[in-house]
Short mmCIF file of C-alpha atoms (C1' of nucleotides) and ligand atoms in Angstrom, two decimals:
data_model
loop_
_atom_site.label_atom_id
_atom_site.label_comp_id
_atom_site.label_asym_id
_atom_site.label_seq_id
_atom_site.Cartn_x
_atom_site.Cartn_y
_atom_site.Cartn_z
CA UNK K 1 29.97 1.30 9.96
CA UNK K 2 28.17 3.84 7.87
CA UNK K 3 24.65 3.78 9.23
CA UNK K 4 24.17 5.23 12.67
CA UNK K 5 20.63 4.15 13.26
CA UNK K 6 19.74 2.91 16.66
CA UNK K 7 18.49 -0.61 16.43
CA UNK K 8 15.72 -2.01 18.53
CA UNK K 9 16.30 -5.04 20.69
CA UNK K 10 15.18 -7.62 18.14
CA UNK K 11 16.95 -5.84 15.32
CA UNK K 12 20.17 -5.69 17.33
CA UNK K 13 20.06 -9.34 18.30
CA UNK K 14 19.49 -10.42 14.73
CA UNK K 15 22.00 -8.00 13.26
CA UNK K 16 24.69 -9.15 15.69
CA UNK K 17 24.08 -12.75 14.74
CA UNK K 18 24.30 -12.06 11.00
CA UNK K 19 27.26 -9.75 11.44
CA UNK K 20 29.23 -12.45 13.26
CA UNK K 21 28.35 -15.16 10.80
CA UNK K 22 31.08 -16.00 8.29
CA UNK K 23 28.41 -16.87 5.76
CA UNK K 24 24.97 -15.64 4.75
CA UNK K 25 22.24 -16.77 7.11
CA UNK K 26 18.78 -17.99 6.27
CA UNK K 27 15.74 -16.74 8.11
CA UNK K 28 14.81 -19.97 9.83
CA UNK K 29 18.39 -20.63 10.79
CA UNK K 30 18.41 -17.19 12.40
CA UNK K 31 15.15 -18.04 14.12
CA UNK K 32 16.65 -21.21 15.52
CA UNK K 33 19.67 -19.34 16.86
CA UNK K 34 17.76 -16.53 18.55
CA UNK K 35 15.10 -18.58 20.26
CA UNK K 36 17.18 -18.64 23.42
CA UNK K 37 17.02 -14.85 23.38
CA UNK K 38 13.24 -14.85 23.35
CA UNK K 39 12.54 -14.40 19.66
CA UNK K 40 10.14 -17.22 19.00
CA UNK K 41 8.25 -16.56 15.77
CA UNK K 42 9.19 -16.24 12.11
CA UNK K 43 7.52 -12.86 11.86
CA UNK K 44 9.74 -11.40 14.53
CA UNK K 45 12.72 -12.44 12.45
CA UNK K 46 11.31 -11.30 9.12
CA UNK K 47 10.31 -7.93 10.51
CA UNK K 48 13.79 -7.31 11.84
CA UNK K 49 15.31 -8.51 8.56
CA UNK K 50 13.06 -6.21 6.54
CA UNK K 51 14.09 -3.24 8.61
CA UNK K 52 17.78 -4.11 8.53
CA UNK K 53 17.64 -4.44 4.76
CA UNK K 54 15.75 -1.16 4.50
CA UNK K 55 18.37 0.78 6.45
CA UNK K 56 21.22 -0.98 4.67
CA UNK K 57 22.78 -2.88 7.58
CA UNK K 58 22.27 -6.17 5.79
CA UNK K 59 21.58 -7.34 2.26
CA UNK K 60 19.55 -10.21 0.94
CA UNK K 61 21.28 -12.62 -1.41
CA UNK K 62 18.28 -13.20 -3.65
CA UNK K 63 19.49 -16.36 -5.34
CA UNK K 64 20.05 -17.97 -1.94
CA UNK K 65 17.30 -16.52 0.21
CA UNK K 66 19.94 -15.57 2.71
CA UNK K 67 21.13 -12.47 4.51
CA UNK K 68 24.60 -10.99 4.94
CA UNK K 69 25.87 -7.96 6.85
CA UNK K 70 26.94 -5.02 4.74
CA UNK K 71 30.67 -4.41 4.75
CA UNK K 72 30.78 -1.89 1.99
CA UNK K 73 30.56 1.72 2.98
CA UNK K 74 29.89 2.81 -0.58
CA UNK K 75 26.70 0.91 -1.26
CA UNK K 76 24.07 3.57 -0.86
CA UNK K 77 21.78 2.18 1.79
CA UNK K 78 21.17 -1.16 0.20
CA UNK K 79 20.22 0.26 -3.15
CA UNK K 80 23.17 -0.78 -5.23
CA UNK K 81 24.73 -4.11 -4.38
CA UNK K 82 27.05 -6.64 -5.96
CA UNK K 83 28.21 -10.02 -4.73
CA UNK K 84 30.33 -12.92 -5.81
CA UNK K 85 29.02 -16.35 -4.95
CA UNK K 86 31.00 -19.59 -5.04
CA UNK K 87 28.94 -22.34 -6.59
CA UNK K 88 30.73 -25.03 -4.64
CA UNK K 89 31.25 -23.76 -1.08
CA UNK K 90 28.60 -21.03 -1.27
CA UNK K 91 31.00 -18.41 0.03
CA UNK K 92 29.56 -14.96 -0.61
CA UNK K 93 31.57 -11.76 -0.80
CA UNK K 94 30.25 -8.25 -1.20
CA UNK K 95 32.04 -6.51 -4.02
CA UNK K 96 33.08 -2.92 -3.41
CA UNK K 97 34.34 -1.65 -6.70
CA UNK K 98 34.02 2.02 -7.44
CA UNK K 99 34.32 1.41 -11.16
CA UNK K 100 31.65 -1.28 -11.15
CA UNK K 101 29.19 0.81 -9.18
CA UNK K 102 29.97 3.81 -11.35
CA UNK K 103 29.42 1.78 -14.50
CA UNK K 104 26.13 0.36 -13.32
CA UNK K 105 24.80 3.58 -11.87
CA UNK K 106 25.53 5.31 -15.15
CA UNK K 107 24.21 2.50 -17.29
CA UNK K 108 21.38 3.57 -19.57
CA UNK K 109 19.00 1.10 -21.16
CA UNK K 110 17.58 1.37 -24.67
CA UNK K 111 15.10 4.00 -23.58
CA UNK K 112 17.84 6.05 -21.99
CA UNK K 113 16.69 5.14 -18.52
CA UNK K 114 19.14 5.07 -15.61
CA UNK K 115 18.81 2.95 -12.47
CA UNK K 116 20.25 3.88 -9.12
CA UNK K 117 19.06 0.66 -7.57
CA UNK K 118 20.33 -2.71 -8.65
CA UNK K 119 21.46 -6.09 -7.42
CA UNK K 120 24.19 -8.04 -9.15
CA UNK K 121 25.17 -11.60 -8.30
CA UNK K 122 28.27 -13.09 -9.90
CA UNK K 123 28.72 -16.86 -9.84
CA UNK K 124 31.93 -18.81 -10.07
CA UNK K 125 34.44 -20.70 -7.98
CA UNK K 126 36.26 -19.04 -5.13
CA UNK K 127 40.03 -19.21 -4.69
CA UNK K 128 39.82 -22.23 -2.43
CA UNK K 129 37.48 -24.18 -4.68
CA UNK K 130 39.33 -23.63 -7.93
CA UNK R 1 15.08 -18.62 -31.17
CA UNK R 2 18.64 -19.54 -30.37
CA UNK R 3 18.32 -22.94 -28.71
CA UNK R 4 17.20 -25.78 -30.88
CA UNK R 5 16.57 -28.34 -28.19
CA UNK R 6 13.55 -30.54 -28.53
CA UNK R 7 11.30 -30.05 -25.57
CA UNK R 8 9.29 -32.78 -23.95
CA UNK R 9 5.53 -32.47 -23.67
CA UNK R 10 5.49 -30.89 -20.22
CA UNK R 11 8.40 -28.62 -21.02
CA UNK R 12 6.71 -27.46 -24.22
CA UNK R 13 3.38 -26.77 -22.53
CA UNK R 14 5.03 -24.74 -19.81
CA UNK R 15 7.39 -22.93 -22.13
CA UNK R 16 4.54 -21.94 -24.45
CA UNK R 17 2.61 -20.54 -21.52
CA UNK R 18 5.54 -18.47 -20.25
CA UNK R 19 6.50 -17.39 -23.74
CA UNK R 20 3.02 -16.02 -24.39
CA UNK R 21 2.78 -14.25 -21.07
CA UNK R 22 3.39 -10.51 -21.18
CA UNK R 23 4.83 -10.70 -17.68
CA UNK R 24 6.94 -13.08 -15.60
CA UNK R 25 4.96 -16.03 -14.30
CA UNK R 26 5.12 -17.66 -10.90
CA UNK R 27 5.29 -21.40 -10.49
CA UNK R 28 1.91 -21.88 -8.87
CA UNK R 29 0.26 -19.57 -11.34
CA UNK R 30 1.73 -21.74 -14.09
CA UNK R 31 0.48 -24.81 -12.28
CA UNK R 32 -3.02 -23.36 -12.15
CA UNK R 33 -2.98 -22.60 -15.86
CA UNK R 34 -1.73 -25.99 -17.03
CA UNK R 35 -3.97 -28.18 -14.92
CA UNK R 36 -6.42 -28.46 -17.79
CA UNK R 37 -3.57 -29.93 -19.83
CA UNK R 38 -2.95 -32.68 -17.32
CA UNK R 39 -0.10 -31.23 -15.29
CA UNK R 40 -1.37 -31.56 -11.78
CA UNK R 41 1.52 -31.33 -9.34
CA UNK R 42 4.04 -28.65 -8.36
CA UNK R 43 6.92 -30.99 -9.07
CA UNK R 44 5.92 -31.42 -12.67
CA UNK R 45 6.07 -27.66 -13.04
CA UNK R 46 9.32 -27.18 -11.15
CA UNK R 47 11.03 -29.95 -13.09
CA UNK R 48 10.09 -28.39 -16.40
CA UNK R 49 11.13 -24.95 -15.12
CA UNK R 50 14.50 -26.27 -13.97
CA UNK R 51 15.18 -27.79 -17.36
CA UNK R 52 14.02 -24.72 -19.26
CA UNK R 53 16.28 -22.53 -17.14
CA UNK R 54 19.16 -24.95 -17.64
CA UNK R 55 18.91 -24.85 -21.42
CA UNK R 56 18.35 -21.11 -21.44
CA UNK R 57 14.81 -20.96 -22.82
CA UNK R 58 13.63 -19.09 -19.72
CA UNK R 59 15.18 -17.15 -16.88
CA UNK R 60 14.26 -16.83 -13.25
CA UNK R 61 13.76 -13.34 -11.88
CA UNK R 62 15.26 -14.04 -8.48
CA UNK R 63 13.88 -11.04 -6.66
CA UNK R 64 10.36 -12.00 -7.74
CA UNK R 65 10.43 -15.80 -7.81
CA UNK R 66 9.08 -15.63 -11.33
CA UNK R 67 10.00 -16.91 -14.76
CA UNK R 68 10.28 -15.15 -18.10
CA UNK R 69 11.05 -16.42 -21.60
CA UNK R 70 14.46 -15.48 -22.96
CA UNK R 71 14.31 -12.97 -25.78
CA UNK R 72 17.98 -12.20 -25.94
CA UNK R 73 20.02 -14.25 -28.33
CA UNK R 74 23.28 -13.10 -26.78
CA UNK R 75 22.79 -14.33 -23.25
CA UNK R 76 24.88 -17.47 -23.24
CA UNK R 77 22.45 -20.16 -22.22
CA UNK R 78 21.15 -18.49 -19.13
CA UNK R 79 24.56 -17.77 -17.70
CA UNK R 80 24.69 -14.03 -18.06
CA UNK R 81 21.45 -12.18 -17.59
CA UNK R 82 20.29 -8.66 -16.91
CA UNK R 83 16.82 -7.29 -16.34
CA UNK R 84 15.07 -4.06 -15.57
CA UNK R 85 12.18 -4.26 -13.16
CA UNK R 86 9.55 -1.60 -12.58
CA UNK R 87 8.87 -1.20 -8.89
CA UNK R 88 5.33 -0.01 -9.49
CA UNK R 89 3.83 -2.14 -12.28
CA UNK R 90 6.37 -4.97 -11.99
CA UNK R 91 7.07 -4.92 -15.70
CA UNK R 92 10.24 -6.86 -16.41
CA UNK R 93 12.42 -6.44 -19.49
CA UNK R 94 15.47 -8.45 -20.41
CA UNK R 95 18.34 -6.14 -21.22
CA UNK R 96 20.41 -7.03 -24.25
CA UNK R 97 23.32 -4.68 -24.21
CA UNK R 98 26.57 -5.81 -25.75
CA UNK R 99 28.54 -3.24 -23.79
CA UNK R 100 26.94 -4.23 -20.49
CA UNK R 101 27.56 -7.93 -21.01
CA UNK R 102 31.07 -7.19 -22.18
CA UNK R 103 31.75 -5.06 -19.13
CA UNK R 104 30.42 -7.64 -16.72
CA UNK R 105 32.02 -10.62 -18.39
CA UNK R 106 35.36 -8.83 -18.26
CA UNK R 107 34.92 -7.56 -14.74
CA UNK R 108 37.63 -8.74 -12.37
CA UNK R 109 37.23 -8.69 -8.62
CA UNK R 110 39.96 -7.83 -6.13
CA UNK R 111 41.53 -11.25 -6.52
CA UNK R 112 41.59 -10.87 -10.30
CA UNK R 113 38.81 -13.36 -10.69
CA UNK R 114 36.44 -13.20 -13.69
CA UNK R 115 32.88 -14.47 -13.77
CA UNK R 116 31.13 -15.65 -16.90
CA UNK R 117 27.91 -16.25 -15.03
CA UNK R 118 25.96 -13.48 -13.41
CA UNK R 119 22.51 -12.13 -12.83
CA UNK R 120 21.78 -8.43 -12.66
CA UNK R 121 18.46 -6.91 -11.70
CA UNK R 122 17.95 -3.17 -12.11
CA UNK R 123 15.08 -1.50 -10.29
CA UNK R 124 13.31 1.70 -11.18
CA UNK R 125 10.17 3.04 -12.77
CA UNK R 126 9.24 2.15 -16.32
CA UNK R 127 8.27 4.73 -18.93
CA UNK R 128 4.59 4.38 -18.17
CA UNK R 129 4.97 4.64 -14.42
CA UNK R 130 7.22 7.69 -14.36
"C1'" DT X 1 0.44 15.22 27.40
"C1'" DT X 2 -1.69 13.36 23.74
"C1'" DT X 3 -1.17 11.58 19.52
"C1'" DA X 4 0.97 9.21 15.72
"C1'" DA X 5 4.27 5.99 14.22
"C1'" DA X 6 6.98 2.10 14.94
"C1'" DT X 7 7.73 -2.15 17.15
"C1'" DT X 8 6.38 -6.31 19.46
"C1'" DG X 9 4.01 -10.80 20.47
"C1'" DT X 10 1.08 -14.30 18.84
"C1'" DT X 11 -1.57 -17.61 16.05
"C1'" DA X 12 -2.63 -19.07 11.79
"C1'" DT X 13 -1.88 -19.56 7.03
"C1'" DA X 14 -0.01 -18.63 2.35
"C1'" DA X 15 3.50 -19.23 -1.05
"C1'" DT X 16 7.56 -21.42 -2.76
"C1'" DA X 17 10.18 -25.58 -3.37
"C1'" DT X 18 12.05 -30.40 -2.72
"C1'" DA X 19 12.35 -35.63 -1.09
"C1'" DA X 20 11.33 -40.16 -2.16
"C1'" DC X 21 9.65 -43.78 -4.88
"C1'" DA X 22 7.69 -46.33 -8.67
"C1'" DC X 23 7.17 -46.20 -13.34
"C1'" DT X 24 7.80 -44.96 -18.49
"C1'" DA X 25 9.99 -43.25 -22.54
"C1'" DT X 26 14.12 -42.57 -25.29
"C1'" DG X 27 18.47 -43.15 -27.06
"C1'" DT X 28 22.85 -45.85 -27.50
"C1'" DA X 29 25.70 -49.95 -27.92
"C1'" DA X 30 26.48 -54.79 -28.03
"C1'" DT N 1 16.89 -57.07 -31.07
"C1'" DT N 2 18.25 -56.84 -26.46
"C1'" DA N 3 20.37 -54.77 -22.83
"C1'" DC N 4 21.63 -50.81 -20.57
"C1'" DA N 5 21.84 -46.04 -19.22
"C1'" DT N 6 19.70 -41.57 -19.05
"C1'" DA N 7 16.04 -38.55 -18.82
"C1'" DG N 8 11.37 -37.68 -17.99
"C1'" DT N 9 6.85 -38.65 -15.65
"C1'" DG N 10 3.20 -39.14 -11.97
"C1'" DT N 11 2.20 -39.14 -7.27
"C1'" DT N 12 2.11 -38.35 -2.27
"C1'" DA N 13 4.02 -36.21 1.29
"C1'" DT N 14 6.79 -32.76 3.31
"C1'" DA N 15 10.18 -28.98 3.79
"C1'" DT N 16 11.23 -24.21 3.38
"C1'" DT N 17 10.29 -19.41 2.90
"C1'" DA N 18 7.21 -15.66 3.86
"C1'" DT N 19 2.92 -12.96 5.09
"C1'" DA N 20 -2.03 -11.86 7.08
"C1'" DA N 21 -4.46 -10.26 10.87
"C1'" DC N 22 -5.03 -8.47 15.34
"C1'" DA N 23 -4.03 -6.81 19.97
"C1'" DA N 24 -0.71 -4.76 22.93
"C1'" DT N 25 3.34 -1.89 23.92
"C1'" DT N 26 7.02 1.25 23.25
"C1'" DT N 27 8.98 5.43 21.25
"C1'" DA N 28 9.27 9.88 19.63
"C1'" DA N 29 7.23 14.12 18.40
"C1'" DA N 30 3.86 17.92 18.33
ZN1 LIG Z 201 26.61 -3.26 1.28
ZN1 LIG Z 202 34.31 -21.97 -2.80
ZN1 LIG Z 203 18.06 -14.37 -22.08
ZN1 LIG Z 204 5.84 0.45 -14.50
#
DNA sequence: TTTAAATTGTTATAATATAACACTATGTAA
DNA sequence: TTACATAGTGTTATATTATAACAATTTAAA
């Protein structure tokens, strides 16, 4: 783990749940699962999610409105992320490729502008689904 | 224009609106604007949007839930897209870079898998906002 | 200690998107 | 032309995702 922040109670509960999940979790699915732990309202979930994203413990898969724990020590606090997504089984994997992140971080657009923050989602079929 | 499909009435109305917009448009904003043309329900908008995305006339900016007309003849029917997004003014620009698309299309993950479909969103500050 | 910042709990509501069903237009093939 | 399939439409209702607003509490510094 590369972020040593101390999580609050709600943040820890929600992070643990996402971290244990084999697949990205959606906010209301999280809500359902943590109600037995006293987290009863959507906002409690979204606030924890926002914070966890901010500090880089989890990422949002934008095309799926779902959240996944970070398992890539080189993604600079949630600012530069890449994922592969299976279009059949919806399996999502965080890509940790030094060359990819180097290429994207150094990429310059037509105006010569560089971007340290990006999100890349690759779509295809995973090994199992091919 | 690189896609010669004939659009239906609703698709044409909604495409024209998005195509003229200087910025990405959200579904309910589109709905508001086309009500005078007889399109009254969210589903009519979402169905046209789905089709327009499918045939590559528009793209969805996933991190913003908004839609923008395609102005990049090299993005293969909506399958391989890249955008820059200004975090202050929200200006969105489609990136047409042969080297970027080549790099990403040829990118192989750890399992040697290639992906012809991807969506990349860069974040930063545009010229004006810097 | 007192003060500011962050977090929590709660209710209500906004914003985004789809299900289900009946109907209509359009194109293709017998 | 008629039959059939496919795509598109109109409509109502509903599901899903996310935030506003406000009061209270906890935490961490100054
Ligand atoms: Zn990560
Ligand atoms: Zn799969
Ligand atoms: Zn395009
Ligand atoms: Zn800007």
